[in-house]
C-alpha positions as a printed Julia matrix, in Angstrom:
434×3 Matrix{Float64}:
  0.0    0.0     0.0
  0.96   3.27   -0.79
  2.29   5.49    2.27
  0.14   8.42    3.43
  1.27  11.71    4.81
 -1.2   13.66    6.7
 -0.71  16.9     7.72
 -1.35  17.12   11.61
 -3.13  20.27   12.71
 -2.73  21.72   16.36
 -5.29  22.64   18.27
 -5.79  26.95   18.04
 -4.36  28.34   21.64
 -6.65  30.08   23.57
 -5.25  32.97   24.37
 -5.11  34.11   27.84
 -5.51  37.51   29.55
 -2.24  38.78   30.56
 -2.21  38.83   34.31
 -0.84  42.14   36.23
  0.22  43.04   39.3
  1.61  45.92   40.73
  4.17  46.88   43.4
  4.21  49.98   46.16
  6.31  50.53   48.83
  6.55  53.4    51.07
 10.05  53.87   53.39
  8.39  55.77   56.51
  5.46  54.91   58.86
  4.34  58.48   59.29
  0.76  58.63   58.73
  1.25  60.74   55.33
  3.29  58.54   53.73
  0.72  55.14   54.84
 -1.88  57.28   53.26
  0.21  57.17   49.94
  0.85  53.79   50.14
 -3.26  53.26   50.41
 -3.3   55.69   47.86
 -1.28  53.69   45.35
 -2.78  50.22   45.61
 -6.19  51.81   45.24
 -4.57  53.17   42.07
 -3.08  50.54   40.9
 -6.04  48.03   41.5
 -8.03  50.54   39.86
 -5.99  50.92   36.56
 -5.35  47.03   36.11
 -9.12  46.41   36.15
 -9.97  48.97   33.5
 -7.51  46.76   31.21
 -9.72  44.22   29.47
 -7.15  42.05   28.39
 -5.76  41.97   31.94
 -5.97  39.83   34.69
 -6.21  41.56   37.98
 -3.25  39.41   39.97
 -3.5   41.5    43.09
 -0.96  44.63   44.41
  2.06  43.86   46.68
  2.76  46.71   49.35
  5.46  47.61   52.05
  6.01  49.82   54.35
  9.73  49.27   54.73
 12.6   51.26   55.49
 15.18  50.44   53.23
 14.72  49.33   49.76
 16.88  46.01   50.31
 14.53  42.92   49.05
 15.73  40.71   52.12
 13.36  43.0    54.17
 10.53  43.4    52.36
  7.94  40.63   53.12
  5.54  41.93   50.12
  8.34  41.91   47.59
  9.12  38.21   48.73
  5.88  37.14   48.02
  5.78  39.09   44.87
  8.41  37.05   43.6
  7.37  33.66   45.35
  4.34  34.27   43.36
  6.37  34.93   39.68
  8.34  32.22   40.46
  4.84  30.23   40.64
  4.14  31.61   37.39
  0.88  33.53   38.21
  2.39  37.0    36.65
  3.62  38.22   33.48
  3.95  41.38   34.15
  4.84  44.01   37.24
  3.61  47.82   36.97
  5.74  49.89   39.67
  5.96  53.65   40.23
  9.79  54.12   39.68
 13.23  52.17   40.12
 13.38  53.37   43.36
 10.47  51.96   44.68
 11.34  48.72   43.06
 15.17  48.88   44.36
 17.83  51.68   45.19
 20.46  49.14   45.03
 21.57  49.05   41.16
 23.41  44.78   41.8
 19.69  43.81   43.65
 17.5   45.45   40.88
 19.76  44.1    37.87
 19.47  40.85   39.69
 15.76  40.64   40.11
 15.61  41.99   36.78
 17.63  39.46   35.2
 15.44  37.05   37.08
 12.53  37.86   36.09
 13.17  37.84   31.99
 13.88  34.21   32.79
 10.69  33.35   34.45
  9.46  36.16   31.37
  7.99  38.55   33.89
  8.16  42.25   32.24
  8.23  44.9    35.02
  7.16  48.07   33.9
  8.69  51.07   35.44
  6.21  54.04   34.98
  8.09  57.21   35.7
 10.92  56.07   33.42
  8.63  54.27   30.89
 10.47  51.63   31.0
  9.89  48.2    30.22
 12.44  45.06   31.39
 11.58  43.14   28.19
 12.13  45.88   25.75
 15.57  45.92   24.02
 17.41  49.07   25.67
 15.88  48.23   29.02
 18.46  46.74   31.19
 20.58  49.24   29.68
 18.51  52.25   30.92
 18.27  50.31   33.9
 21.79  50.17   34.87
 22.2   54.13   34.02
 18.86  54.75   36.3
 19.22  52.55   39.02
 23.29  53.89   39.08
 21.39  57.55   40.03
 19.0   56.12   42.04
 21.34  54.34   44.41
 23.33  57.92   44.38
 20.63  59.54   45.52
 19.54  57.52   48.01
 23.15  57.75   49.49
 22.86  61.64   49.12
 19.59  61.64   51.33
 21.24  59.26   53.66
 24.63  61.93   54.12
 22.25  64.63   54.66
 20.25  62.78   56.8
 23.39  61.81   58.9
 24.48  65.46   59.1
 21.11  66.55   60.66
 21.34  63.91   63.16
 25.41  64.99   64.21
 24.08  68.26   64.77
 21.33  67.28   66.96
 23.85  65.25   69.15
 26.71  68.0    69.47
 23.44  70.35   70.26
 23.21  67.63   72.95
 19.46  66.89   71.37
 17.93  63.5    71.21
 17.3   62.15   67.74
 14.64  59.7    69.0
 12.46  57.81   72.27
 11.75  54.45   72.18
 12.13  53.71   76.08
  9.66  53.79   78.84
  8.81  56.52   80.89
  9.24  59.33   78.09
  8.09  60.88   75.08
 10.66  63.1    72.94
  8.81  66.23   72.21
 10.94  69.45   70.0
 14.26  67.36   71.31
 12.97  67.23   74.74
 12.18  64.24   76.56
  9.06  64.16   79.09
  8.1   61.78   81.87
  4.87  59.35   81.14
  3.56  59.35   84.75
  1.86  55.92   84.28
  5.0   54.63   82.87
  7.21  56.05   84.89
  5.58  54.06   87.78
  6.78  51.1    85.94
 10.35  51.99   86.03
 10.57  53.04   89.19
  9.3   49.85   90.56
 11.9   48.09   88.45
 14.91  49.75   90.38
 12.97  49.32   93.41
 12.29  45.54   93.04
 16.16  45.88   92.05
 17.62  47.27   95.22
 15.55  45.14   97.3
 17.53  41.95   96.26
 15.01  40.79   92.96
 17.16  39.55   89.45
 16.36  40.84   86.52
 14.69  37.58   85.31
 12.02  37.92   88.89
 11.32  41.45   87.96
 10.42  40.63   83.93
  8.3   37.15   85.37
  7.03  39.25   88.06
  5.93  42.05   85.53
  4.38  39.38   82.77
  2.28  38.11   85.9
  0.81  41.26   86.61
  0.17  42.46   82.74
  2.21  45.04   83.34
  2.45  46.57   79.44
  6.22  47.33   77.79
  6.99  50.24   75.91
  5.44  48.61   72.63
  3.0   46.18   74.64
  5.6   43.07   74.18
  6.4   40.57   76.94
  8.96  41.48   79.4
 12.54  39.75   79.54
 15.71  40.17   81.61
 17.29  41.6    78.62
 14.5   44.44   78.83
 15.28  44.76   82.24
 19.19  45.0    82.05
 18.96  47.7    79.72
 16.48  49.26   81.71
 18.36  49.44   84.75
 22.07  50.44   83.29
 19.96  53.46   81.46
 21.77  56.75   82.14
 17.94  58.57   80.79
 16.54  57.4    83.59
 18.75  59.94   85.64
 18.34  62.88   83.32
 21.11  62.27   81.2
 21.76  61.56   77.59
 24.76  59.64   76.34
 24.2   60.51   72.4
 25.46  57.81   69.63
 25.56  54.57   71.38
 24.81  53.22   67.87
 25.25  53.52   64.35
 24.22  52.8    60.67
 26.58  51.22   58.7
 25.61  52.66   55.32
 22.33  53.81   53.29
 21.68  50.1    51.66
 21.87  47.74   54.2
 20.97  50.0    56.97
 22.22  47.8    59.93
 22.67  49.22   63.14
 25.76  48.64   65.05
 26.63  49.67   68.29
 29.56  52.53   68.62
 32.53  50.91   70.39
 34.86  54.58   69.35
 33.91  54.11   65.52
 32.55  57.68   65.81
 32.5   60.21   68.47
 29.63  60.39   71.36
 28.15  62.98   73.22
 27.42  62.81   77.2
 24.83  66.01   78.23
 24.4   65.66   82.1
 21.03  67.29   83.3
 19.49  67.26   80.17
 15.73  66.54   81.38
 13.81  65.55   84.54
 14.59  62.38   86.16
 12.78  59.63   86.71
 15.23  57.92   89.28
 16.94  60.37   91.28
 20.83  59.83   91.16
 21.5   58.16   94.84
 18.85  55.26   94.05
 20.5   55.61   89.71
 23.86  55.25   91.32
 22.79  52.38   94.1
 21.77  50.19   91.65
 24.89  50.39   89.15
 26.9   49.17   91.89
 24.8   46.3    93.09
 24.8   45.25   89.36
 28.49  45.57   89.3
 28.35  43.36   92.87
 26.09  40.71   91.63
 27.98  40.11   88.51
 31.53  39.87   90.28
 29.41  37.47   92.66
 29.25  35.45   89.48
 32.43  32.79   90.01
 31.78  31.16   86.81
 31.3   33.11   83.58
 28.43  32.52   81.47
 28.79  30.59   78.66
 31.44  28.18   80.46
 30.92  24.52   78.88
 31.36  21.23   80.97
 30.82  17.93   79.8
 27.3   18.28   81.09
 26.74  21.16   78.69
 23.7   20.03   76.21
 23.47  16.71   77.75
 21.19  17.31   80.57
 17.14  17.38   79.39
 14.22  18.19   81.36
 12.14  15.19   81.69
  8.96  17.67   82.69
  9.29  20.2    79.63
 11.88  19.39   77.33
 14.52  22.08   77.49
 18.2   21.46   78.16
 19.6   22.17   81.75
 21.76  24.96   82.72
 24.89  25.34   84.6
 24.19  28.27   87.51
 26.32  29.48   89.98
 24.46  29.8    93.51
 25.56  31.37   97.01
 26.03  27.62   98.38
 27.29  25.7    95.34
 27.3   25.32   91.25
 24.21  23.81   90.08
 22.32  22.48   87.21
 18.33  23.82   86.3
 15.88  23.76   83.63
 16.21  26.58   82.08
 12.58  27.24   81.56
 12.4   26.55   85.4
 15.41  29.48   85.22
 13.86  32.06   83.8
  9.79  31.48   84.14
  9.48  29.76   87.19
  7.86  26.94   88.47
  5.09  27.7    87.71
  6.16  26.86   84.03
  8.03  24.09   85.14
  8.37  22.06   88.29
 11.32  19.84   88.0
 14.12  19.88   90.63
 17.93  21.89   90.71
 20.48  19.07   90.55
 24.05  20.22   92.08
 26.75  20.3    90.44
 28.64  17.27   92.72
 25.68  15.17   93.09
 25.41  15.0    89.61
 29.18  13.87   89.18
 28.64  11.29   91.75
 25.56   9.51   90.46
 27.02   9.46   87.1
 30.41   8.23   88.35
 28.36   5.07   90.25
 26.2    4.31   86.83
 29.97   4.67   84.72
 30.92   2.55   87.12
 34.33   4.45   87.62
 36.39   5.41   90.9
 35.75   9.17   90.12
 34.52  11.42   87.71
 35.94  11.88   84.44
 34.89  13.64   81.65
 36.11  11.92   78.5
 34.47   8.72   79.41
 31.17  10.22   80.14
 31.23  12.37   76.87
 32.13   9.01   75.12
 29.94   7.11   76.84
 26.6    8.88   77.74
 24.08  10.2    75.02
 22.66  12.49   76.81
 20.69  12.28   80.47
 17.09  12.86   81.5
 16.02  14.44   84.37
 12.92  12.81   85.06
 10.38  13.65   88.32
 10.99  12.24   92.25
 14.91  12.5    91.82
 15.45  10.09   88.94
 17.95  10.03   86.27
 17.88   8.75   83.04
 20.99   7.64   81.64
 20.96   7.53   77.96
 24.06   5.14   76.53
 25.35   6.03   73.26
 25.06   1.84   72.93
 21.53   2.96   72.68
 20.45   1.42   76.16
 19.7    3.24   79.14
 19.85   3.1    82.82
 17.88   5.16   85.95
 19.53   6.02   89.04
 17.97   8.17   92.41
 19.29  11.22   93.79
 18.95  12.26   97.39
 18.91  16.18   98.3
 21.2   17.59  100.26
 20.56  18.09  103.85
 19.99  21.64  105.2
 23.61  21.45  107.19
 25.32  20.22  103.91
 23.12  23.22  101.86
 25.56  25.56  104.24
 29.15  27.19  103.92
 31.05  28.59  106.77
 30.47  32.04  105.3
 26.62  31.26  106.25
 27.15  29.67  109.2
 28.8   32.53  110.17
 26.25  35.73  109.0
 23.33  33.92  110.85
 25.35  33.29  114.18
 26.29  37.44  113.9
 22.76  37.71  113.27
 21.36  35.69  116.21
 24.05  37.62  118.49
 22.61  40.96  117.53
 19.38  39.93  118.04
 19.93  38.8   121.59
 21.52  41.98  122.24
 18.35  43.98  121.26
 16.66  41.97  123.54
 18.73  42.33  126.37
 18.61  45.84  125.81
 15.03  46.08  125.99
 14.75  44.21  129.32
């Protein structure tokens, strides 16, 4: 039979509205410039719905400070979403709303044209796809980046001038308000603080004070939940006593924007007096030396690893145990028992010795040693009533008791010692009386 040849037609493709979207950002969170950002995605929604070959594929909007795409959540999705293929093309007001960095924007760019996203850059009537455009890009975004460093310079000069002025630039602390470079006391907040160097003084840590706080819904500056951080910062303050120490930190440059904190990089500025305190300087003063006393009480540094360090778990909650340094000996705690309480958590401080000693008897060794415990033992689970869980890197595992120390043992002479001055003086107030 004679071959056939058929000619084999495709199907006609449909075509397809072109779906749009549109970016805004806005760099400030002043109340003029959110109403331009609403202003723009009503715009924008508004002008890609009038298109009847488009495909309304939503507007993407930040309020960000810099114009870096790491820290923009709505650009991330925006390009999640091309990378999804649900856009083909991007309407923006200018290259610097897009990006003031000229490597990120040629990068995204670039991007883009793969995935065959256009962006369309309306002040410079622009369009990614088009011939000339990365091009007029490069020259653009070049200006744009200079600019933004101009604004930044300027902006830097205003804020130098403040300081040697001995003005504040900002308040973001409790207890004040900055109002024309003048900081004034927020009665309701100020309460706050000075309970803080109150609890303080009378023998509280900072991680009481923030728990203590939390419990009574006691709000922050920006209505977050207290920590001892907060309250470290709080305390070592130098506001709090009417004074300003001016450029304790610094931006690093107009792109990235990262704040670092001044260790001599650039000058600072101390003004004494500069506004009404909220802790008068005896009780300001008090409490900078009892933090400098607690933390030489500290014997052991934080941060100091044993073999214990990551091996210990909380049977009750989960978290790893802590080495902490107490008046009577070196111990080991949950650190959500550490820092919340137990009302979080209710498992048990192990010391330090007691530890070594049950783990030497389930080793089976004469005395502690480190290398074959760290060899030997997984990891160990402190588990309610005084039990320990020995994990074996073997895979098996073994459970031991621990007894608690007697109140004698709990002692040192240094104790022993402060309550027998104590009972003497008390006998001698009562002999006085009689």
């Amino acid at each position: 039979m004679p071959k056939t040849i058929k000619k084999v037609a495709h199907p006609l493709k449909l075509e397809r509205k072109k779906r749009v979207a549109a970016y805004a950002r806005v760099s400030s969170g002043k109340d003029a410039m959110l109403h331009s950002l609403s202003s723009q995605v009503a715009y924008y929604s508004s002008l890609i719905q009038k298109h009847g070959d488009w495909e309304y594929a939503g507007v993407y909007a930040d309020e960000a400070m810099t114009g870096t795409k790491e820290y923009r959540d709505e650009f991330q999705r925006l390009l999640a979403d091309c990378r999804a293929e649900r856009i083909d093309l991007i309407l923006t007001k200018s290259i610097s709303r897009f990006a003031r960095n000229t490597v990120t924007l040629l990068e995204t760019v670039r991007e883009l044209k793969l995935l065959e996203v256009d962006v369309f850059f309306e002040e410079q009537n622009i369009h990614t796809m088009g011939a000339e455009g990365e091009l007029m890009m490069t020259i653009l975004a070049s200006y744009a980046q200079e600019e933004s460093l101009s604004a930044s310079e300027n902006q830097k000069w205003r804020i130098k001038r403040n300081f040697e002025a001995g003005k504040p630039w900002d308040c973001t602390i409790l207890g004040y308000r900055a109002k024309d470079g003048v900081f004034e006391i927020v009665p309701e907040e100020a309460e706050t603080v000075r309970l803080v160097f109150k609890w303080y003084l009378q023998g509280l840590g900072r991680q009481a004070i923030a728990n203590r706080l939390n419990e009574l819904g006691v709000p922050t500056r920006f209505e977050r939940t207290w920590h001892q951080d907060t309250i470290s910062k709080m305390l070592r303050n130098e506001k709090y006593a009417g004074d300003l120490l001016l450029q304790k930190t610094f931006r690093t440059d107009h792109l990235t924007k990262q704040t670092r904190i001044n260790h001599g990089e650039l000058p600072m500025y101390h003004v004494q007096d500069a506004h009404e305190p909220i802790i008068d300087r005896v009780t300001f003063d008090a409490v900078q030396q009892e933090l400098i006393r607690r933390a030489d009480s500290i014997k052991i540094k934080p941060g100091t690893t044993t073999a214990f360090t990551g091996k210990i778990r909380c049977g009750l909650c989960g978290k790893n145990y802590r080495r902490k340094t107490t008046p009577t000996c070196i111990t080991w705690v949950c650190s959500t028992y550490n820092t919340k309480g137990k009302k979080h958590c209710a498992s048990k401080q192990i010391p330090e010795n007691t530890l070594k000693a049950v783990t030497t008897e389930v080793l089976g060794c004469n005395s502690f040693n480190e290398n074959i415990f760290t060899e030997r033992i997984a990891f160990v689970t402190a588990l309610p009533d005084n039990v320990l869980e020995f994990t074996f890197t073997d895979g098996h595992s073994e459970k031991a008791t621990w007894q608690d120390r007697s109140r004698s043992e709990s002692w040192t002479a240094e104790m022993r010692q402060a309550a027998a001055e104590k009972t003497r003086k008390r006998s001698e107030k009562k002999c006085q009386k009689q």
